[in-house]
PDB file of C-alpha atoms in Angstrom:
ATOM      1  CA  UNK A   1      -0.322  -3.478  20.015  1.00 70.00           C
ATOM      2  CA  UNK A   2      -0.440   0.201  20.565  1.00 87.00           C
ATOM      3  CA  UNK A   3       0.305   2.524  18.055  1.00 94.00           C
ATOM      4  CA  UNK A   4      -1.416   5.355  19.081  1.00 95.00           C
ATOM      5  CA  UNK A   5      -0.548   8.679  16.841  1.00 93.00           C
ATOM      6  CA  UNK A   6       1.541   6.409  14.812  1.00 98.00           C
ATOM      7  CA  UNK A   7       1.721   6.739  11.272  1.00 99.00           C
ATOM      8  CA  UNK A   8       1.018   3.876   9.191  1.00 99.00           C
ATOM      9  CA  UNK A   9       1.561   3.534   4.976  1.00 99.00           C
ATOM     10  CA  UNK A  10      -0.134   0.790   3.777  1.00 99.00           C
ATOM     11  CA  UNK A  11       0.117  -0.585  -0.356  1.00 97.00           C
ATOM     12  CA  UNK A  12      -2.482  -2.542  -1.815  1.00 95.00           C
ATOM     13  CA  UNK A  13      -4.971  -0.940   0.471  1.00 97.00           C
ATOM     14  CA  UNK A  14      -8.040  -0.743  -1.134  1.00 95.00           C
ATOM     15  CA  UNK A  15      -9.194  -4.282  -0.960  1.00 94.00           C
ATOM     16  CA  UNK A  16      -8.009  -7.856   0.602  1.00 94.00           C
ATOM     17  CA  UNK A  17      -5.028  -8.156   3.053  1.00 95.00           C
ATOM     18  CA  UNK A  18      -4.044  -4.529   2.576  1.00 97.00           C
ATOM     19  CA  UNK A  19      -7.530  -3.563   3.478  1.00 98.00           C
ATOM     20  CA  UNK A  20      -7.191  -5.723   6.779  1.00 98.00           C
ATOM     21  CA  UNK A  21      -4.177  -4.574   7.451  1.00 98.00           C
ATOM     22  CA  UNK A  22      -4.811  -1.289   7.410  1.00 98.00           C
ATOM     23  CA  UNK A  23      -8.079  -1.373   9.318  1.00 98.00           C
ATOM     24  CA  UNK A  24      -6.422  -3.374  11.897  1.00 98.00           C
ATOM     25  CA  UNK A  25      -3.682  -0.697  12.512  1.00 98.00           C
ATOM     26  CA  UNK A  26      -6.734   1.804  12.482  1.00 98.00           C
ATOM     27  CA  UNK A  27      -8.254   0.071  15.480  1.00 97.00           C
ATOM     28  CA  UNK A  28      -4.856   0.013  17.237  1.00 97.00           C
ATOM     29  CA  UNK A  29      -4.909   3.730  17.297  1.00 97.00           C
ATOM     30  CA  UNK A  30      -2.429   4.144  14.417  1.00 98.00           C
ATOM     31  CA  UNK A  31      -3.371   6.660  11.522  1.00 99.00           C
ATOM     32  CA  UNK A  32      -3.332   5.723   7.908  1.00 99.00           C
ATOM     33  CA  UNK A  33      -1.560   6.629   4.286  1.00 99.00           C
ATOM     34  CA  UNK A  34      -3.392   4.206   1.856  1.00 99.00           C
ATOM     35  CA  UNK A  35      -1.839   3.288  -1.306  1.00 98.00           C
ATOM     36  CA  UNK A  36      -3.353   1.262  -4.531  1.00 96.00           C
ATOM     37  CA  UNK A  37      -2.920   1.580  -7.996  1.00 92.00           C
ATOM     38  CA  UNK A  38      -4.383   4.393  -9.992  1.00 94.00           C
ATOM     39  CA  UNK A  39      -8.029   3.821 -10.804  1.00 93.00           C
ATOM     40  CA  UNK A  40      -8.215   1.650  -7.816  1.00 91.00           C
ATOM     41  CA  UNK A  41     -12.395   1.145  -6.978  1.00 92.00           C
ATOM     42  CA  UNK A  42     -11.937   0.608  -3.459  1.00 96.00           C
ATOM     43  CA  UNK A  43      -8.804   3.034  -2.103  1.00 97.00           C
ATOM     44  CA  UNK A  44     -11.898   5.726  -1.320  1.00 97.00           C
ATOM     45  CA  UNK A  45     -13.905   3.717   0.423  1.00 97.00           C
ATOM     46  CA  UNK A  46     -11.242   2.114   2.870  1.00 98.00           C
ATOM     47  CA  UNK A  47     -10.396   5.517   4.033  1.00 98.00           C
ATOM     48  CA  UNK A  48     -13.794   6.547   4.739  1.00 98.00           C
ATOM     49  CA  UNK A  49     -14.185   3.180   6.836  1.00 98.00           C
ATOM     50  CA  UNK A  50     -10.767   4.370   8.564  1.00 98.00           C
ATOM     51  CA  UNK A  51     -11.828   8.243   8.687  1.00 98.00           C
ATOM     52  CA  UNK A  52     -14.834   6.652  10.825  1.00 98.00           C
ATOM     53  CA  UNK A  53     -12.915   4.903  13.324  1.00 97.00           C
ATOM     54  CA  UNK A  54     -11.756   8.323  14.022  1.00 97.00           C
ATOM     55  CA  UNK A  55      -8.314   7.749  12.281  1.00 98.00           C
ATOM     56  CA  UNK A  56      -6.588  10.444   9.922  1.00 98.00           C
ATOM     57  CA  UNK A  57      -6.364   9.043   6.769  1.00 99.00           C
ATOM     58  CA  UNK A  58      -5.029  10.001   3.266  1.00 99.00           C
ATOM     59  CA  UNK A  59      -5.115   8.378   0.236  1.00 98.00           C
ATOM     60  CA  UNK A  60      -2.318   8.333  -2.396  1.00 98.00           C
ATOM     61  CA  UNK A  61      -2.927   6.645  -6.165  1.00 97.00           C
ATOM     62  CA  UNK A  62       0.361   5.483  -7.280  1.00 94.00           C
ATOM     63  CA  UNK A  63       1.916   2.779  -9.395  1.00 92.00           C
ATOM     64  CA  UNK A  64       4.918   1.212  -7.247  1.00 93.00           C
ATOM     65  CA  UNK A  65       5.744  -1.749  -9.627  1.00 89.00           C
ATOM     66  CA  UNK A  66       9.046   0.740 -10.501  1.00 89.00           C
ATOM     67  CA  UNK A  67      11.458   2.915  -8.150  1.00 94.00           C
ATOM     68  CA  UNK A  68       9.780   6.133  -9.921  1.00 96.00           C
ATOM     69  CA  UNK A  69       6.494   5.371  -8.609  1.00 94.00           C
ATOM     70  CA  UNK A  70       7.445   4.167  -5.123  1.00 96.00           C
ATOM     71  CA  UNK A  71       9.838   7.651  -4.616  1.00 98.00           C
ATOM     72  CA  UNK A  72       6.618   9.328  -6.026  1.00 98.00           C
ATOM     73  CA  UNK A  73       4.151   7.736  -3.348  1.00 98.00           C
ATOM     74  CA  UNK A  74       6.794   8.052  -0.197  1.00 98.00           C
ATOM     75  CA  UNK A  75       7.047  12.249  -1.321  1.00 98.00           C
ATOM     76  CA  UNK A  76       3.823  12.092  -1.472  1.00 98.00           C
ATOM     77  CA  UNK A  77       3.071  10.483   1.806  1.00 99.00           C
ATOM     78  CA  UNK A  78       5.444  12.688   4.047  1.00 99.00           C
ATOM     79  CA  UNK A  79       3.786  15.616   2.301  1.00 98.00           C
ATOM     80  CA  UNK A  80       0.575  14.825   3.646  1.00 98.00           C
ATOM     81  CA  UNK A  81       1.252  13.415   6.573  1.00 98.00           C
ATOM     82  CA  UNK A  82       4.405  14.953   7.622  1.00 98.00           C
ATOM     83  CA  UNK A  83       6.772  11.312   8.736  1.00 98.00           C
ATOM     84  CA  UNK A  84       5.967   7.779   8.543  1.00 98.00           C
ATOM     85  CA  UNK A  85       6.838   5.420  11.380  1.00 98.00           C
ATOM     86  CA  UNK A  86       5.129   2.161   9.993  1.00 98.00           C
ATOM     87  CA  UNK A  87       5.244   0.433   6.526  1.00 98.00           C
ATOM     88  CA  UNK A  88       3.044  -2.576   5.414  1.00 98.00           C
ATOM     89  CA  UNK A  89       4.201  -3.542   1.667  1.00 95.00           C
ATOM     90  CA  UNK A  90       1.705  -5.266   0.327  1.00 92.00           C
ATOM     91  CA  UNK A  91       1.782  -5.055  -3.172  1.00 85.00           C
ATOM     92  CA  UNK A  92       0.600  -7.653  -5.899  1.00 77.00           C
ATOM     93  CA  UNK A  93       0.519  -8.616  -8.798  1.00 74.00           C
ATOM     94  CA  UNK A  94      -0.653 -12.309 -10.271  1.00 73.00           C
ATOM     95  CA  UNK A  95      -3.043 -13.680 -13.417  1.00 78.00           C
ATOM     96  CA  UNK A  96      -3.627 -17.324 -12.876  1.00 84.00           C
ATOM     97  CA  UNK A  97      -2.704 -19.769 -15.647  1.00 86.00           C
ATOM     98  CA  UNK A  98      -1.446 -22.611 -16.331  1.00 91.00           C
ATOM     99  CA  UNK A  99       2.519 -22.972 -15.433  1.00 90.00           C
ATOM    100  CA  UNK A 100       3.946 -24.586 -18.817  1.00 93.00           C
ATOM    101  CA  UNK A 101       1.956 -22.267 -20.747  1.00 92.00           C
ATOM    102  CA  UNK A 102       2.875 -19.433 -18.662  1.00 92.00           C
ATOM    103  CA  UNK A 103       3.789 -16.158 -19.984  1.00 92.00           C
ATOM    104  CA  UNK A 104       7.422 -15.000 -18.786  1.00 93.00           C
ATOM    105  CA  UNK A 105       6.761 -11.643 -19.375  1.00 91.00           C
ATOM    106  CA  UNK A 106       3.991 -11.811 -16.580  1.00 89.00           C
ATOM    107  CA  UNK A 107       5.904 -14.044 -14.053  1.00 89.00           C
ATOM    108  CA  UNK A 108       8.597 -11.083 -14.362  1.00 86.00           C
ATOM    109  CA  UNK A 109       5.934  -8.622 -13.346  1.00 83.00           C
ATOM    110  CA  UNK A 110       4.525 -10.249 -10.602  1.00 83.00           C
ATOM    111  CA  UNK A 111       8.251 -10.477  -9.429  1.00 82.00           C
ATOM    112  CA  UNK A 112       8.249  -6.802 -10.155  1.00 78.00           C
ATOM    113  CA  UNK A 113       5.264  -6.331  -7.825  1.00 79.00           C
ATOM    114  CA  UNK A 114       5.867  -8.489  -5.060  1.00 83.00           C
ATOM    115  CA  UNK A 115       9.590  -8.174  -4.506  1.00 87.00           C
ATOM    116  CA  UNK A 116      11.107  -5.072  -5.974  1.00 89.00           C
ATOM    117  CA  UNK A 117       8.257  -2.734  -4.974  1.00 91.00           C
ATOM    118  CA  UNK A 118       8.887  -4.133  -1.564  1.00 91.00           C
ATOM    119  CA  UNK A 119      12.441  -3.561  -1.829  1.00 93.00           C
ATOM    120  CA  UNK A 120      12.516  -0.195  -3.011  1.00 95.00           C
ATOM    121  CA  UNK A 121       9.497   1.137  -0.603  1.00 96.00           C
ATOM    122  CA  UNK A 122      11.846  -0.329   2.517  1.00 96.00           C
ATOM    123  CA  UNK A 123      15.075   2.126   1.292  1.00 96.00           C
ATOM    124  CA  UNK A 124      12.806   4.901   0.710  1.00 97.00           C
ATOM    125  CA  UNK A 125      10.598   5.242   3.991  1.00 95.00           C
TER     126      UNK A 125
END
């Protein structure tokens, strides 16, 4: 896959399957906006290891579990980086528990996270 001078927004970036995702669309030439939550540890740290490959990369902290915050991370991406041509939703949410003791309220957030965010980042970019 070639996606040299592409432009590539990645969510959930800072760690796991966002992380790979991002690093592999790094190596295929493309250049990177990186999304996590706010106060994520690693966000920094995967654009540095993209910024090495040679890659532009910018780094946006933003809450997309809600329209607001996914309209606020897409303005923010085209302001840095001017289009996007690529997106890789990869949001999550999930605590681990037991399923008849389950709290609703969280099973509607990961819903939130997985599925809407998805949703509403794929109208918006």
């Amino acid at each position: 896959m070639k996606l040299s001078g592409k432009i590539a927004l990645v969510t959930g970036a800072g760690r796991g399957i966002g992380k790979g995702c991002a690093l592999e669309l790094a190596h295929a030439g493309a250049n990177l906006v990186l999304n996590d939550r706010p106060g994520s540890p690693d966000l920094l740290s995967t654009g540095e290891e993209i910024r090495a490959l040679g890659r532009q990369c910018w780094t946006i902290e933003s809450d997309i579990f809600s329209r607001v915050g996914c309209e606020a991370l897409v303005v923010a991406a085209l302001a840095e980086a001017g289009r996007l041509d690529v997106l890789v939703s990869n949001p999550a949410f999930s605590r681990r528990g037991d399923f008849l003791d389950y709290d609703p309220d969280l099973f509607e957030k990961t819903l939130q996270g997985t599925l809407t965010s998805g949703f509403h980042l794929s109208q918006l970019v």
